[in-house]
mmCIF file of C-alpha atoms in Angstrom:
data_model
loop_
_atom_site.group_PDB
_atom_site.id
_atom_site.type_symbol
_atom_site.label_atom_id
_atom_site.label_comp_id
_atom_site.label_asym_id
_atom_site.label_seq_id
_atom_site.Cartn_x
_atom_site.Cartn_y
_atom_site.Cartn_z
ATOM 1 C CA UNK A 1 -27.627 -44.539 -18.151
ATOM 2 C CA UNK A 2 -25.280 -44.735 -15.215
ATOM 3 C CA UNK A 3 -23.854 -41.387 -14.106
ATOM 4 C CA UNK A 4 -20.190 -41.393 -15.147
ATOM 5 C CA UNK A 5 -17.969 -41.697 -12.118
ATOM 6 C CA UNK A 6 -14.291 -41.677 -11.431
ATOM 7 C CA UNK A 7 -12.372 -42.973 -8.454
ATOM 8 C CA UNK A 8 -10.188 -40.466 -6.636
ATOM 9 C CA UNK A 9 -7.606 -41.830 -4.222
ATOM 10 C CA UNK A 10 -6.326 -39.861 -1.251
ATOM 11 C CA UNK A 11 -2.740 -39.957 -0.043
ATOM 12 C CA UNK A 12 -3.725 -42.644 2.491
ATOM 13 C CA UNK A 13 -5.221 -44.827 -0.231
ATOM 14 C CA UNK A 14 -8.901 -44.217 0.492
ATOM 15 C CA UNK A 15 -11.051 -44.344 -2.653
ATOM 16 C CA UNK A 16 -13.722 -41.694 -3.261
ATOM 17 C CA UNK A 17 -16.134 -42.639 -6.077
ATOM 18 C CA UNK A 18 -17.010 -39.266 -7.586
ATOM 19 C CA UNK A 19 -19.287 -38.056 -10.351
ATOM 20 C CA UNK A 20 -17.153 -36.956 -13.269
ATOM 21 C CA UNK A 21 -19.085 -33.695 -13.372
ATOM 22 C CA UNK A 22 -18.186 -33.002 -9.751
ATOM 23 C CA UNK A 23 -14.545 -33.951 -10.226
ATOM 24 C CA UNK A 24 -14.310 -31.635 -13.210
ATOM 25 C CA UNK A 25 -14.430 -28.542 -10.981
ATOM 26 C CA UNK A 26 -10.739 -29.305 -10.637
ATOM 27 C CA UNK A 27 -8.837 -28.023 -13.646
ATOM 28 C CA UNK A 28 -6.140 -30.568 -12.903
ATOM 29 C CA UNK A 29 -8.523 -33.526 -13.028
ATOM 30 C CA UNK A 30 -10.401 -32.034 -15.978
ATOM 31 C CA UNK A 31 -7.161 -31.835 -17.921
ATOM 32 C CA UNK A 32 -6.327 -35.440 -17.088
ATOM 33 C CA UNK A 33 -9.752 -36.634 -18.199
ATOM 34 C CA UNK A 34 -9.667 -34.590 -21.402
ATOM 35 C CA UNK A 35 -6.197 -35.730 -22.351
ATOM 36 C CA UNK A 36 -6.334 -39.384 -21.420
ATOM 37 C CA UNK A 37 -10.029 -40.251 -21.835
ATOM 38 C CA UNK A 38 -9.863 -41.925 -18.448
ATOM 39 C CA UNK A 39 -13.611 -41.607 -17.971
ATOM 40 C CA UNK A 40 -14.179 -44.503 -20.308
ATOM 41 C CA UNK A 41 -12.453 -46.842 -17.913
ATOM 42 C CA UNK A 42 -14.745 -47.855 -15.067
ATOM 43 C CA UNK A 43 -11.879 -49.065 -12.946
ATOM 44 C CA UNK A 44 -9.538 -46.142 -13.410
ATOM 45 C CA UNK A 45 -8.187 -44.605 -10.217
ATOM 46 C CA UNK A 46 -6.748 -41.097 -10.062
ATOM 47 C CA UNK A 47 -4.181 -40.966 -7.255
ATOM 48 C CA UNK A 48 -3.839 -37.653 -5.428
ATOM 49 C CA UNK A 49 -0.690 -38.219 -3.463
ATOM 50 C CA UNK A 50 -0.565 -34.935 -1.600
ATOM 51 C CA UNK A 51 -4.222 -34.649 -0.573
ATOM 52 C CA UNK A 52 -5.171 -36.297 2.703
ATOM 53 C CA UNK A 53 -8.361 -38.273 3.164
ATOM 54 C CA UNK A 54 -10.015 -35.680 5.345
ATOM 55 C CA UNK A 55 -9.072 -32.806 3.058
ATOM 56 C CA UNK A 56 -10.212 -34.643 -0.059
ATOM 57 C CA UNK A 57 -13.530 -35.390 1.636
ATOM 58 C CA UNK A 58 -14.011 -31.707 2.426
ATOM 59 C CA UNK A 59 -13.136 -30.634 -1.091
ATOM 60 C CA UNK A 60 -15.483 -33.129 -2.697
ATOM 61 C CA UNK A 61 -18.292 -32.047 -0.365
ATOM 62 C CA UNK A 62 -17.745 -28.457 -1.501
ATOM 63 C CA UNK A 63 -17.497 -29.459 -5.150
ATOM 64 C CA UNK A 64 -20.682 -31.520 -4.906
ATOM 65 C CA UNK A 65 -22.561 -28.620 -3.373
ATOM 66 C CA UNK A 66 -21.325 -26.209 -6.056
ATOM 67 C CA UNK A 67 -21.547 -28.546 -9.048
ATOM 68 C CA UNK A 68 -24.446 -26.573 -10.521
ATOM 69 C CA UNK A 69 -22.778 -23.153 -10.168
ATOM 70 C CA UNK A 70 -22.187 -21.244 -13.367
ATOM 71 C CA UNK A 71 -18.660 -21.512 -14.614
ATOM 72 C CA UNK A 72 -17.244 -18.099 -13.841
ATOM 73 C CA UNK A 73 -13.949 -18.565 -15.567
ATOM 74 C CA UNK A 74 -12.305 -15.219 -16.112
ATOM 75 C CA UNK A 75 -8.960 -16.212 -17.532
ATOM 76 C CA UNK A 76 -6.627 -13.371 -18.287
ATOM 77 C CA UNK A 77 -8.602 -10.878 -16.257
ATOM 78 C CA UNK A 78 -5.680 -9.886 -14.115
ATOM 79 C CA UNK A 79 -7.128 -6.874 -12.366
ATOM 80 C CA UNK A 80 -10.592 -8.141 -11.606
ATOM 81 C CA UNK A 81 -11.878 -6.513 -8.436
ATOM 82 C CA UNK A 82 -10.583 -8.297 -5.378
ATOM 83 C CA UNK A 83 -13.206 -7.130 -2.979
ATOM 84 C CA UNK A 84 -14.362 -9.132 -0.017
ATOM 85 C CA UNK A 85 -17.568 -10.708 -1.237
ATOM 86 C CA UNK A 86 -20.505 -12.037 0.724
ATOM 87 C CA UNK A 87 -19.769 -15.600 1.747
ATOM 88 C CA UNK A 88 -22.842 -17.820 1.535
ATOM 89 C CA UNK A 89 -24.111 -19.400 4.757
ATOM 90 C CA UNK A 90 -23.372 -22.892 3.456
ATOM 91 C CA UNK A 91 -19.788 -21.948 2.626
ATOM 92 C CA UNK A 92 -19.353 -20.161 5.951
ATOM 93 C CA UNK A 93 -20.413 -23.253 7.886
ATOM 94 C CA UNK A 94 -18.387 -25.487 5.582
ATOM 95 C CA UNK A 95 -15.223 -23.543 6.411
ATOM 96 C CA UNK A 96 -15.738 -23.438 10.174
ATOM 97 C CA UNK A 97 -12.633 -25.529 10.582
ATOM 98 C CA UNK A 98 -9.371 -24.948 12.385
ATOM 99 C CA UNK A 99 -6.727 -22.951 10.581
ATOM 100 C CA UNK A 100 -4.630 -26.034 9.851
ATOM 101 C CA UNK A 101 -7.471 -27.664 7.952
ATOM 102 C CA UNK A 102 -8.224 -24.417 6.161
ATOM 103 C CA UNK A 103 -4.626 -24.129 5.005
ATOM 104 C CA UNK A 104 -4.618 -27.771 3.906
ATOM 105 C CA UNK A 105 -7.730 -27.081 1.841
ATOM 106 C CA UNK A 106 -5.977 -24.105 0.240
ATOM 107 C CA UNK A 107 -2.929 -26.165 -0.658
ATOM 108 C CA UNK A 108 -5.047 -28.956 -2.099
ATOM 109 C CA UNK A 109 -7.384 -26.602 -3.970
ATOM 110 C CA UNK A 110 -4.323 -24.884 -5.374
ATOM 111 C CA UNK A 111 -2.811 -28.136 -6.567
ATOM 112 C CA UNK A 112 -6.134 -29.288 -8.005
ATOM 113 C CA UNK A 113 -6.783 -25.821 -9.459
ATOM 114 C CA UNK A 114 -10.285 -25.300 -8.105
ATOM 115 C CA UNK A 115 -10.741 -21.604 -8.756
ATOM 116 C CA UNK A 116 -13.989 -21.005 -6.903
ATOM 117 C CA UNK A 117 -12.814 -22.774 -3.768
ATOM 118 C CA UNK A 118 -9.505 -20.915 -3.834
ATOM 119 C CA UNK A 119 -11.191 -17.545 -4.084
ATOM 120 C CA UNK A 120 -13.499 -18.491 -1.231
ATOM 121 C CA UNK A 121 -10.715 -19.705 1.026
ATOM 122 C CA UNK A 122 -8.484 -16.728 0.221
ATOM 123 C CA UNK A 123 -11.309 -14.438 1.276
ATOM 124 C CA UNK A 124 -11.843 -16.401 4.466
ATOM 125 C CA UNK A 125 -8.151 -16.124 5.345
ATOM 126 C CA UNK A 126 -8.171 -12.407 4.548
ATOM 127 C CA UNK A 127 -11.181 -12.011 6.833
ATOM 128 C CA UNK A 128 -9.325 -13.863 9.584
ATOM 129 C CA UNK A 129 -6.400 -11.448 9.234
ATOM 130 C CA UNK A 130 -8.368 -8.226 8.916
ATOM 131 C CA UNK A 131 -8.192 -6.027 11.999
ATOM 132 C CA UNK A 132 -5.866 -8.342 13.923
ATOM 133 C CA UNK A 133 -2.536 -7.554 15.546
ATOM 134 C CA UNK A 134 0.597 -9.448 14.485
ATOM 135 C CA UNK A 135 0.419 -11.526 17.683
ATOM 136 C CA UNK A 136 -3.184 -12.481 16.995
ATOM 137 C CA UNK A 137 -2.362 -13.443 13.405
ATOM 138 C CA UNK A 138 0.479 -15.682 14.585
ATOM 139 C CA UNK A 139 -1.811 -17.309 17.115
ATOM 140 C CA UNK A 140 -4.630 -17.910 14.633
ATOM 141 C CA UNK A 141 -2.375 -19.603 12.071
ATOM 142 C CA UNK A 142 0.151 -21.185 14.454
ATOM 143 C CA UNK A 143 2.955 -19.234 12.833
ATOM 144 C CA UNK A 144 6.137 -19.469 14.900
ATOM 145 C CA UNK A 145 7.594 -16.158 15.965
ATOM 146 C CA UNK A 146 10.892 -15.876 14.135
ATOM 147 C CA UNK A 147 11.174 -12.121 14.392
ATOM 148 C CA UNK A 148 13.479 -10.954 17.148
ATOM 149 C CA UNK A 149 12.557 -7.409 18.130
ATOM 150 C CA UNK A 150 15.550 -5.146 17.808
ATOM 151 C CA UNK A 151 16.047 -1.436 17.678
ATOM 152 C CA UNK A 152 17.081 -1.554 14.044
ATOM 153 C CA UNK A 153 14.227 -3.844 13.142
ATOM 154 C CA UNK A 154 11.657 -1.705 14.842
ATOM 155 C CA UNK A 155 12.930 1.458 13.233
ATOM 156 C CA UNK A 156 12.891 -0.250 9.865
ATOM 157 C CA UNK A 157 9.301 -1.305 10.344
ATOM 158 C CA UNK A 158 8.346 2.172 11.405
ATOM 159 C CA UNK A 159 9.993 3.541 8.307
ATOM 160 C CA UNK A 160 8.393 0.868 6.172
ATOM 161 C CA UNK A 161 4.879 1.476 7.382
ATOM 162 C CA UNK A 162 4.952 4.837 9.079
ATOM 163 C CA UNK A 163 2.421 6.412 6.785
ATOM 164 C CA UNK A 164 -0.683 4.265 7.154
ATOM 165 C CA UNK A 165 -0.373 4.126 10.898
ATOM 166 C CA UNK A 166 -0.296 7.910 11.125
ATOM 167 C CA UNK A 167 -3.004 8.484 8.585
ATOM 168 C CA UNK B 1 1.912 -34.435 5.103
ATOM 169 C CA UNK B 2 2.528 -30.972 3.831
ATOM 170 C CA UNK B 3 3.126 -28.355 6.477
ATOM 171 C CA UNK B 4 -0.013 -26.184 6.235
ATOM 172 C CA UNK B 5 1.910 -23.118 7.348
ATOM 173 C CA UNK B 6 3.791 -23.531 4.079
ATOM 174 C CA UNK B 7 0.635 -22.275 2.409
ATOM 175 C CA UNK B 8 1.160 -18.959 4.116
ATOM 176 C CA UNK B 9 4.742 -18.816 2.902
ATOM 177 C CA UNK B 10 3.769 -19.517 -0.689
ATOM 178 C CA UNK B 11 4.096 -16.229 -2.509
ATOM 179 C CA UNK B 12 1.334 -16.994 -4.980
ATOM 180 C CA UNK B 13 -1.075 -17.572 -2.105
ATOM 181 C CA UNK B 14 0.107 -14.551 -0.129
ATOM 182 C CA UNK B 15 -0.155 -12.310 -3.158
ATOM 183 C CA UNK B 16 -3.872 -12.960 -3.503
ATOM 184 C CA UNK B 17 -4.688 -12.874 0.197
ATOM 185 C CA UNK B 18 -2.786 -9.625 0.736
ATOM 186 C CA UNK B 19 -4.572 -8.071 -2.217
ATOM 187 C CA UNK B 20 -7.799 -8.387 -0.255
ATOM 188 C CA UNK B 21 -6.360 -6.539 2.741
ATOM 189 C CA UNK B 22 -6.094 -2.837 3.387
ATOM 190 C CA UNK B 23 -2.898 -1.050 4.249
ATOM 191 C CA UNK B 24 -3.259 -1.139 8.024
ATOM 192 C CA UNK B 25 -3.612 -4.896 7.877
ATOM 193 C CA UNK B 26 -0.596 -5.201 5.601
ATOM 194 C CA UNK B 27 1.369 -3.250 8.183
ATOM 195 C CA UNK B 28 0.451 -5.859 10.773
ATOM 196 C CA UNK B 29 1.186 -8.704 8.374
ATOM 197 C CA UNK B 30 4.707 -7.445 7.824
ATOM 198 C CA UNK B 31 5.409 -8.001 11.515
ATOM 199 C CA UNK B 32 4.072 -11.547 11.695
ATOM 200 C CA UNK B 33 7.128 -13.445 10.493
ATOM 201 C CA UNK B 34 10.227 -12.997 8.392
ATOM 202 C CA UNK B 35 8.835 -14.452 5.201
ATOM 203 C CA UNK B 36 5.828 -12.127 5.298
ATOM 204 C CA UNK B 37 8.129 -9.218 6.022
ATOM 205 C CA UNK B 38 10.338 -10.038 3.060
ATOM 206 C CA UNK B 39 7.348 -10.540 0.813
ATOM 207 C CA UNK B 40 5.857 -7.167 1.703
ATOM 208 C CA UNK B 41 9.258 -5.530 1.535
ATOM 209 C CA UNK B 42 9.338 -6.174 -2.203
ATOM 210 C CA UNK B 43 8.025 -2.761 -3.141
ATOM 211 C CA UNK B 44 7.215 -3.739 -6.698
ATOM 212 C CA UNK B 45 5.349 -6.941 -5.883
ATOM 213 C CA UNK B 46 1.888 -7.464 -7.290
ATOM 214 C CA UNK B 47 0.358 -6.617 -3.918
ATOM 215 C CA UNK B 48 1.728 -3.083 -4.108
ATOM 216 C CA UNK B 49 1.043 -2.904 -7.807
ATOM 217 C CA UNK B 50 -2.561 -3.809 -7.192
ATOM 218 C CA UNK B 51 -3.038 -1.292 -4.403
ATOM 219 C CA UNK B 52 -1.149 1.393 -6.333
ATOM 220 C CA UNK B 53 -3.151 0.997 -9.532
ATOM 221 C CA UNK B 54 -6.354 0.777 -7.537
ATOM 222 C CA UNK B 55 -5.854 3.812 -5.303
ATOM 223 C CA UNK B 56 -3.821 6.362 -7.232
ATOM 224 C CA UNK B 57 -5.506 8.648 -9.750
ATOM 225 C CA UNK B 58 -4.700 7.630 -13.313
ATOM 226 C CA UNK B 59 -3.339 11.076 -14.176
ATOM 227 C CA UNK B 60 -0.557 10.877 -11.620
ATOM 228 C CA UNK B 61 0.615 7.482 -12.854
ATOM 229 C CA UNK B 62 0.827 8.663 -16.448
ATOM 230 C CA UNK B 63 2.849 11.798 -15.759
ATOM 231 C CA UNK B 64 6.486 12.060 -14.719
ATOM 232 C CA UNK B 65 5.455 13.755 -11.491
ATOM 233 C CA UNK B 66 6.287 10.577 -9.570
ATOM 234 C CA UNK B 67 9.612 10.038 -11.302
ATOM 235 C CA UNK B 68 11.489 10.274 -7.999
ATOM 236 C CA UNK B 69 9.572 7.398 -6.434
ATOM 237 C CA UNK B 70 10.342 4.341 -8.493
ATOM 238 C CA UNK B 71 8.363 1.551 -6.826
ATOM 239 C CA UNK B 72 4.643 0.918 -6.531
ATOM 240 C CA UNK B 73 4.742 1.036 -2.774
ATOM 241 C CA UNK B 74 6.591 4.348 -2.594
ATOM 242 C CA UNK B 75 4.199 5.871 -5.127
ATOM 243 C CA UNK B 76 1.344 4.721 -2.926
ATOM 244 C CA UNK B 77 3.063 6.142 0.142
ATOM 245 C CA UNK B 78 3.553 9.469 -1.623
ATOM 246 C CA UNK B 79 -0.165 9.584 -2.371
ATOM 247 C CA UNK B 80 -1.024 9.128 1.279
ATOM 248 C CA UNK B 81 1.301 12.011 2.133
ATOM 249 C CA UNK B 82 0.066 14.411 -0.551
ATOM 250 C CA UNK B 83 -1.623 17.779 0.029
ATOM 251 C CA UNK B 84 -4.634 17.509 2.264
ATOM 252 C CA UNK B 85 -7.892 18.707 0.697
ATOM 253 C CA UNK B 86 -9.168 19.206 4.249
ATOM 254 C CA UNK B 87 -6.228 21.222 5.524
ATOM 255 C CA UNK B 88 -5.755 24.003 3.004
ATOM 256 C CA UNK B 89 -7.069 27.471 2.316
ATOM 257 C CA UNK B 90 -10.561 27.738 0.874
ATOM 258 C CA UNK B 91 -8.965 29.397 -2.152
ATOM 259 C CA UNK B 92 -6.937 26.281 -2.906
ATOM 260 C CA UNK B 93 -8.146 23.045 -4.394
ATOM 261 C CA UNK B 94 -6.290 19.783 -4.919
ATOM 262 C CA UNK B 95 -6.271 18.699 -8.545
ATOM 263 C CA UNK B 96 -7.590 15.279 -9.593
ATOM 264 C CA UNK B 97 -4.048 13.905 -9.794
ATOM 265 C CA UNK B 98 -3.991 14.087 -6.008
ATOM 266 C CA UNK B 99 -0.535 15.658 -5.759
ATOM 267 C CA UNK B 100 -0.947 19.193 -7.139
ATOM 268 C CA UNK B 101 -2.671 22.170 -5.587
ATOM 269 C CA UNK B 102 -4.230 24.936 -7.651
ATOM 270 C CA UNK B 103 -4.570 28.407 -6.189
ATOM 271 C CA UNK B 104 -7.696 30.154 -7.441
ATOM 272 C CA UNK B 105 -7.283 33.741 -8.723
ATOM 273 C CA UNK B 106 -8.582 35.463 -5.598
ATOM 274 C CA UNK B 107 -7.403 39.052 -5.117
ATOM 275 C CA UNK B 108 -5.597 40.213 -1.974
ATOM 276 C CA UNK B 109 -5.290 36.783 -0.404
ATOM 277 C CA UNK B 110 -2.397 34.534 0.544
ATOM 278 C CA UNK B 111 -3.243 30.851 0.631
ATOM 279 C CA UNK B 112 -1.456 27.818 2.037
ATOM 280 C CA UNK B 113 -1.831 24.053 2.163
ATOM 281 C CA UNK B 114 -0.489 21.312 4.403
ATOM 282 C CA UNK B 115 0.330 17.708 3.663
ATOM 283 C CA UNK B 116 -1.919 14.992 5.076
ATOM 284 C CA UNK B 117 0.701 13.541 7.422
ATOM 285 C CA UNK B 118 2.916 15.392 9.866
ATOM 286 C CA UNK B 119 6.187 14.234 11.379
ATOM 287 C CA UNK B 120 7.459 14.144 14.913
ATOM 288 C CA UNK B 121 10.109 11.423 14.694
ATOM 289 C CA UNK B 122 12.600 10.232 12.152
ATOM 290 C CA UNK B 123 14.005 11.854 9.057
ATOM 291 C CA UNK B 124 11.858 12.760 6.088
ATOM 292 C CA UNK B 125 12.242 14.271 2.677
ATOM 293 C CA UNK B 126 9.755 15.451 0.117
ATOM 294 C CA UNK B 127 9.902 17.120 -3.251
ATOM 295 C CA UNK B 128 8.177 20.422 -4.040
ATOM 296 C CA UNK B 129 7.643 21.549 -7.617
ATOM 297 C CA UNK B 130 6.266 24.994 -8.326
ATOM 298 C CA UNK B 131 4.611 24.578 -11.692
ATOM 299 C CA UNK B 132 3.187 28.047 -12.189
ATOM 300 C CA UNK B 133 4.602 31.540 -11.704
ATOM 301 C CA UNK B 134 5.816 32.335 -8.198
ATOM 302 C CA UNK B 135 4.261 35.787 -7.970
ATOM 303 C CA UNK B 136 5.619 38.182 -5.371
ATOM 304 C CA UNK B 137 5.825 35.607 -2.564
ATOM 305 C CA UNK B 138 6.307 31.844 -2.784
ATOM 306 C CA UNK B 139 7.251 30.047 0.423
ATOM 307 C CA UNK B 140 8.182 26.398 0.931
ATOM 308 C CA UNK B 141 8.611 24.870 4.357
ATOM 309 C CA UNK B 142 6.857 23.348 7.341
ATOM 310 C CA UNK B 143 4.232 24.306 9.860
ATOM 311 C CA UNK B 144 2.389 22.925 12.839
ATOM 312 C CA UNK B 145 -1.321 22.285 12.757
ATOM 313 C CA UNK B 146 -1.893 25.663 14.445
ATOM 314 C CA UNK B 147 -0.349 27.806 11.707
ATOM 315 C CA UNK B 148 -2.896 29.783 9.690
ATOM 316 C CA UNK B 149 -3.531 28.760 6.099
ATOM 317 C CA UNK B 150 -5.085 31.952 4.743
ATOM 318 C CA UNK B 151 -4.698 35.652 5.323
ATOM 319 C CA UNK B 152 -5.407 38.976 3.658
ATOM 320 C CA UNK B 153 -2.960 40.607 1.291
ATOM 321 C CA UNK B 154 0.016 39.238 -0.604
ATOM 322 C CA UNK B 155 2.393 38.304 2.190
ATOM 323 C CA UNK B 156 4.760 35.597 3.316
ATOM 324 C CA UNK B 157 2.165 33.686 5.302
ATOM 325 C CA UNK B 158 4.365 30.647 5.859
ATOM 326 C CA UNK B 159 7.014 31.811 8.309
ATOM 327 C CA UNK B 160 4.921 34.700 9.598
ATOM 328 C CA UNK B 161 4.430 33.215 13.052
ATOM 329 C CA UNK B 162 6.157 30.952 15.555
ATOM 330 C CA UNK B 163 4.317 27.920 14.171
ATOM 331 C CA UNK B 164 5.802 27.962 10.677
ATOM 332 C CA UNK B 165 9.171 28.020 8.930
ATOM 333 C CA UNK B 166 9.704 28.796 5.299
ATOM 334 C CA UNK B 167 12.006 29.700 2.470
ATOM 335 C CA UNK B 168 10.720 32.465 0.197
ATOM 336 C CA UNK B 169 11.898 31.424 -3.243
ATOM 337 C CA UNK B 170 11.297 34.877 -4.701
ATOM 338 C CA UNK B 171 13.728 36.666 -2.382
ATOM 339 C CA UNK B 172 15.834 33.695 -1.254
ATOM 340 C CA UNK B 173 15.004 34.604 2.345
ATOM 341 C CA UNK B 174 14.363 32.376 5.328
ATOM 342 C CA UNK B 175 11.293 33.306 7.359
ATOM 343 C CA UNK B 176 10.163 32.458 10.878
ATOM 344 C CA UNK B 177 8.089 34.266 13.492
ATOM 345 C CA UNK B 178 7.570 37.123 11.061
ATOM 346 C CA UNK B 179 11.295 37.822 10.844
ATOM 347 C CA UNK B 180 13.703 37.427 7.984
ATOM 348 C CA UNK B 181 16.226 34.907 9.264
ATOM 349 C CA UNK B 182 18.853 35.491 6.623
ATOM 350 C CA UNK B 183 19.589 34.760 3.011
ATOM 351 C CA UNK B 184 19.412 31.234 1.717
ATOM 352 C CA UNK B 185 21.284 29.560 0.195
ATOM 353 C CA UNK B 186 24.425 31.015 1.731
ATOM 354 C CA UNK B 187 25.909 31.938 -1.612
ATOM 355 C CA UNK B 188 26.663 35.270 -3.183
ATOM 356 C CA UNK B 189 24.182 35.845 -5.984
ATOM 357 C CA UNK B 190 22.499 32.485 -5.453
ATOM 358 C CA UNK B 191 20.407 31.653 -8.527
ATOM 359 C CA UNK B 192 16.692 32.184 -8.182
ATOM 360 C CA UNK B 193 14.227 29.345 -8.439
ATOM 361 C CA UNK B 194 13.168 28.458 -11.966
ATOM 362 C CA UNK B 195 9.595 27.287 -12.489
ATOM 363 C CA UNK B 196 9.454 23.498 -12.646
ATOM 364 C CA UNK B 197 12.626 22.833 -10.671
ATOM 365 C CA UNK B 198 12.403 20.135 -8.023
ATOM 366 C CA UNK B 199 13.286 21.276 -4.524
ATOM 367 C CA UNK B 200 13.784 18.689 -1.831
ATOM 368 C CA UNK B 201 12.869 19.535 1.721
ATOM 369 C CA UNK B 202 14.728 17.545 4.374
ATOM 370 C CA UNK B 203 13.222 17.445 7.859
ATOM 371 C CA UNK B 204 15.328 15.818 10.547
ATOM 372 C CA UNK B 205 13.248 15.328 13.687
ATOM 373 C CA UNK B 206 16.218 13.838 15.527
ATOM 374 C CA UNK B 207 18.517 16.832 14.956
ATOM 375 C CA UNK B 208 15.538 19.219 14.834
ATOM 376 C CA UNK B 209 16.750 20.787 11.593
ATOM 377 C CA UNK B 210 15.230 21.734 8.263
ATOM 378 C CA UNK B 211 17.323 21.780 5.098
ATOM 379 C CA UNK B 212 16.797 22.061 1.354
ATOM 380 C CA UNK B 213 18.312 20.613 -1.781
ATOM 381 C CA UNK B 214 17.887 21.889 -5.308
ATOM 382 C CA UNK B 215 18.902 19.911 -8.368
ATOM 383 C CA UNK B 216 20.455 17.329 -6.027
ATOM 384 C CA UNK B 217 22.743 19.931 -4.467
ATOM 385 C CA UNK B 218 22.542 20.305 -0.689
ATOM 386 C CA UNK B 219 22.062 23.973 0.145
ATOM 387 C CA UNK B 220 22.814 23.802 3.863
ATOM 388 C CA UNK B 221 20.793 23.751 7.057
ATOM 389 C CA UNK B 222 18.085 26.406 6.924
ATOM 390 C CA UNK B 223 16.565 26.142 10.395
ATOM 391 C CA UNK B 224 17.768 24.670 13.678
ATOM 392 C CA UNK B 225 16.063 24.141 16.992
ATOM 393 C CA UNK B 226 12.694 23.047 15.611
ATOM 394 C CA UNK B 227 10.159 22.254 18.329
ATOM 395 C CA UNK B 228 9.122 18.798 19.466
ATOM 396 C CA UNK B 229 5.795 19.091 17.650
ATOM 397 C CA UNK B 230 4.215 17.413 14.681
ATOM 398 C CA UNK B 231 5.425 19.300 11.614
ATOM 399 C CA UNK B 232 3.690 19.224 8.233
ATOM 400 C CA UNK B 233 4.947 19.909 4.696
ATOM 401 C CA UNK B 234 3.510 23.310 3.793
ATOM 402 C CA UNK B 235 3.593 25.951 1.076
ATOM 403 C CA UNK B 236 1.990 29.367 0.795
ATOM 404 C CA UNK B 237 1.221 31.060 -2.530
ATOM 405 C CA UNK B 238 -0.195 34.332 -3.814
ATOM 406 C CA UNK B 239 -0.237 34.010 -7.621
ATOM 407 C CA UNK B 240 -3.613 33.275 -9.228
ATOM 408 C CA UNK B 241 -3.844 29.899 -10.961
ATOM 409 C CA UNK B 242 -0.385 28.889 -9.857
ATOM 410 C CA UNK B 243 0.112 25.217 -9.068
ATOM 411 C CA UNK B 244 2.409 23.461 -6.602
ATOM 412 C CA UNK B 245 3.077 19.725 -6.391
ATOM 413 C CA UNK B 246 4.460 17.779 -3.441
ATOM 414 C CA UNK B 247 5.794 14.233 -3.567
ATOM 415 C CA UNK B 248 6.872 12.516 -0.351
ATOM 416 C CA UNK B 249 10.093 10.535 -0.805
ATOM 417 C CA UNK B 250 10.624 8.904 2.588
ATOM 418 C CA UNK B 251 13.859 8.807 4.521
ATOM 419 C CA UNK B 252 16.578 10.863 2.852
ATOM 420 C CA UNK B 253 19.522 8.912 1.479
ATOM 421 C CA UNK B 254 22.702 9.447 3.448
ATOM 422 C CA UNK B 255 25.957 10.469 1.840
#
């Protein structure tokens, strides 16, 4: 019995033969397979127009590593605790990438609806922000400075966030 | 290719990431760029809702105590400004709702409490609600960190020294440095405070004045020439089992 596979195509046209089980970590792909029975067609190609080759490779590496994880779907649980959790060593090394790549992974994981990877990357970004000054945050994420300091602006910020800074 | 910075301007992404951060970090995030500022400026966004529901005691959210602060963020801010359990008389405890103090029935003692955060700049207003009987002395006002919070007897503790300023609701007198500074409000036969009424205290650190409003009516400037020191919301009480709530409202509305 050959392991069922599906071909995923990156935005640059590179084909990634992928186990169906691995690809199914993506809710988007899972929905496509469920609705269109694509898995029966050995030559079917799923084009992912907005996911680059490098990003798709990273995501599939993560999905392959986590393919045996328990499905921790908690749909509808809106207020589940959003605490920083311990990031596994494998995941930590996997996400030692520059911030541009990290953000690309977030965008792709969001489009492909990969819940576990999204939660992981959100936590990593939160950890990158925690304890940093605004200038450091801009530098880390290459965010252009579009805020022009002004007296009114500064006073407004002070009013907006006076209380935690004084606490 | 998609601009990766767009991820950090996507509100759905920001909402989750910001929910992982504490308030100090959110303060920094609001200064990173305009889109983050606007996102965090939405005081009813899910970020503030999450932090509000997570940090505020359930009792305070269910009551109408916070009726004057309508958004999640301002409710959260009020909580951070509430009475300090570490800066009050030993005969006072802060109730589980976080906003109300309870004075224990201790004989021959006057007991006070300060808010957690004092002010040295800007303009601030907070609401005080006396929810139990006033007793013979009930003073609302401000004090520095040096003002005493407990003393013997039933006296007007707040306003008894040069570090505190207060309005005795029982007599409608202003008090500072142990002296009666005049009647307040400046009306003939001004009505006395009724239990449960909301009094707003207005502290202007730019003009160095303290004023009060009652039932949305401005009663006039009570004190001028306040010192350039950090000043804290304060009350002093004498009646056993009386309760006083304080809700910080932020910058007073002009006009």
